[in-house]
Coordinates of N, CA and C in Angstrom, one line a residue:
M1 N -1.2 -2.5 8.9 CA -2.2 -2.9 10.0 C -2.8 -1.5 10.6
P2 N -4.3 -1.7 10.6 CA -5.0 -0.5 11.1 C -4.6 -0.1 12.7
D3 N -4.8 1.1 12.9 CA -4.7 1.5 14.4 C -5.6 0.8 15.3
T4 N -5.4 0.5 16.5 CA -6.4 -0.1 17.3 C -6.4 0.6 18.6
T5 N -7.6 1.0 19.1 CA -7.8 1.8 20.2 C -8.8 1.1 21.0
L6 N -8.7 0.9 22.4 CA -9.6 0.3 23.2 C -10.7 1.5 23.5
V7 N -12.0 1.0 23.5 CA -13.1 1.9 23.9 C -13.8 1.1 24.9
K8 N -14.6 1.8 25.8 CA -15.4 1.1 26.7 C -17.0 1.5 26.3
V9 N -17.7 0.3 26.4 CA -19.2 0.5 26.3 C -19.8 1.0 27.5
S10 N -20.5 2.0 27.4 CA -21.3 2.5 28.7 C -22.6 1.7 29.0
S11 N -23.2 1.9 30.0 CA -24.3 1.1 30.5 C -25.5 1.3 29.5
K12 N -25.6 2.3 28.8 CA -26.6 2.5 27.7 C -26.2 2.1 26.3
G13 N -24.9 1.4 26.2 CA -24.4 0.9 24.9 C -23.8 2.0 24.2
L14 N -23.5 3.0 24.7 CA -22.8 4.0 24.0 C -21.1 3.8 23.9
V15 N -20.5 4.1 22.7 CA -19.1 4.2 22.7 C -18.7 5.6 22.1
T16 N -17.4 6.1 22.5 CA -17.0 7.2 22.0 C -15.9 6.9 20.8
L17 N -16.3 7.4 19.7 CA -15.2 7.2 18.5 C -13.9 8.1 18.7
P18 N -12.8 7.5 18.7 CA -11.6 8.4 19.1 C -11.5 9.4 18.0
K19 N -10.9 10.7 18.5 CA -10.8 11.8 17.8 C -9.9 11.6 16.5
K20 N -8.9 10.8 16.4 CA -8.2 10.5 15.3 C -9.1 9.8 14.2
I21 N -9.8 8.8 14.6 CA -10.8 8.1 13.7 C -11.7 9.0 13.2
R22 N -12.4 9.9 14.0 CA -13.5 10.9 13.4 C -12.7 11.8 12.4
S23 N -11.5 12.3 12.8 CA -10.8 13.2 12.0 C -10.4 12.5 10.8
D24 N -9.7 11.4 10.8 CA -9.3 10.6 9.4 C -10.4 10.3 8.5
L25 N -11.6 9.9 9.0 CA -12.8 9.7 8.2 C -13.8 10.8 7.9
G26 N -13.4 11.9 8.5 CA -14.2 13.3 8.2 C -15.7 13.1 8.9
I27 N -15.6 12.4 10.0 CA -16.9 12.3 10.8 C -17.0 13.5 11.6
Q28 N -18.1 14.3 11.6 CA -18.4 15.4 12.2 C -19.6 15.3 13.1
D29 N -19.8 16.2 14.2 CA -21.0 16.3 15.0 C -22.1 16.3 14.2
G30 N -23.1 15.4 14.4 CA -24.3 15.3 13.8 C -24.4 14.4 12.5
D31 N -23.2 13.9 12.2 CA -23.1 12.9 11.0 C -23.9 11.7 11.5
Y32 N -24.5 10.9 10.5 CA -25.0 9.6 10.8 C -24.1 8.5 10.4
L33 N -24.0 7.3 11.1 CA -23.4 6.2 10.8 C -24.3 5.1 10.8
T34 N -24.0 4.1 9.9 CA -24.7 2.8 9.8 C -23.8 1.9 10.6
I35 N -24.4 0.9 11.4 CA -23.7 0.0 11.9 C -24.3 -1.5 11.6
S36 N -23.4 -2.3 11.5 CA -23.6 -3.8 11.2 C -22.5 -4.7 11.9
S37 N -22.8 -6.0 12.0 CA -22.1 -6.9 12.4 C -21.7 -8.1 11.5
D38 N -20.5 -8.6 11.5 CA -20.1 -9.7 10.8 C -19.1 -10.5 11.7
K39 N -19.7 -11.6 12.0 CA -19.1 -12.6 13.0 C -18.8 -11.9 14.3
D40 N -17.4 -11.7 14.5 CA -17.0 -10.9 15.7 C -16.6 -9.5 15.4
K41 N -17.0 -9.0 14.4 CA -16.6 -7.6 14.1 C -17.8 -6.7 14.1
I42 N -17.6 -5.4 14.5 CA -18.7 -4.5 14.5 C -18.2 -3.4 13.3
I43 N -19.0 -2.9 12.5 CA -18.7 -2.3 11.3 C -19.4 -0.9 11.3
F44 N -18.8 0.2 11.5 CA -19.4 1.5 11.4 C -19.1 2.1 9.9
R45 N -20.1 2.7 9.2 CA -20.0 3.3 8.0 C -20.5 4.7 8.0
K46 N -19.9 5.6 7.4 CA -20.5 6.9 7.4 C -21.7 6.8 6.4
A47 N -23.0 7.3 6.8 CA -24.2 7.3 6.0 C -24.5 8.4 5.2
R48 N -24.8 8.3 4.0 CA -25.3 9.4 3.2 C -26.8 9.4 3.2
I49 N -27.2 10.6 3.7 CA -28.8 10.6 4.0 C -29.3 11.8 3.1
E50 N -30.2 11.5 2.2 CA -30.9 12.6 1.4 C -32.1 12.8 2.0
I51 N -32.5 14.1 2.4 CA -33.6 14.4 3.0 C -34.5 15.3 2.1
D52 N -35.8 14.7 2.0 CA -36.9 15.5 1.2 C -37.5 16.5 2.1
Y53 N -37.0 17.7 2.2 CA -37.4 18.7 3.2 C -38.9 18.9 3.1
E54 N -39.7 18.6 1.9 CA -41.1 18.9 1.9 C -41.8 17.6 2.8
N55 N -41.1 16.4 2.6 CA -41.8 15.2 3.5 C -40.6 14.5 4.2
P56 N -40.4 15.1 5.2 CA -38.9 14.4 5.8 C -39.4 13.1 6.4
D57 N -40.6 12.9 6.9 CA -40.9 11.4 7.6 C -40.8 10.5 6.4
D58 N -41.3 10.9 5.2 CA -41.2 9.9 4.1 C -40.0 9.6 3.7
A59 N -39.0 10.6 3.8 CA -37.5 10.3 3.4 C -37.0 9.5 4.3
W60 N -37.2 9.6 5.6 CA -36.6 8.7 6.6 C -37.2 7.2 6.4
K61 N -38.4 7.1 6.1 CA -39.0 5.8 5.9 C -38.4 5.0 4.7
E62 N -38.2 6.0 3.8 CA -37.6 5.3 2.3 C -36.2 4.9 2.5
H63 N -35.4 5.8 3.3 CA -34.0 5.5 3.6 C -34.0 4.3 4.4
A64 N -34.7 4.1 5.5 CA -34.8 2.7 6.2 C -35.1 1.6 5.3
H65 N -36.1 1.8 4.5 CA -36.5 0.7 3.6 C -35.3 0.3 2.7
R66 N -34.6 1.2 2.2 CA -33.6 0.8 1.0 C -32.5 0.2 1.9
R67 N -32.2 0.7 3.1 CA -31.0 0.2 3.8 C -31.4 -1.2 4.3
L68 N -32.7 -1.5 4.7 CA -32.8 -2.9 5.2 C -33.0 -3.9 4.1
A69 N -33.5 -3.3 2.8 CA -33.5 -4.3 1.7 C -32.2 -4.5 1.2
H70 N -31.1 -3.9 1.3 CA -29.8 -4.3 0.8 C -29.0 -4.9 1.9
D71 N -29.3 -4.9 3.1 CA -28.6 -5.5 4.3 C -28.8 -7.1 4.2

């Protein structure tokens, strides 16, 4: 059974990921996560982002397009 921790949603919709979860999953400051919902569940996943440093705006648009097309 997974560990369960109670977190509070701020007035801006922010939550803090517990340190143990961040550590266990290798989530570091500056990492990106995807978020989705499934019935009564909220699902966070560590995102892999490939950046085209010559055209960073195009890379973000392509990433968003691919994510939305698969969800």
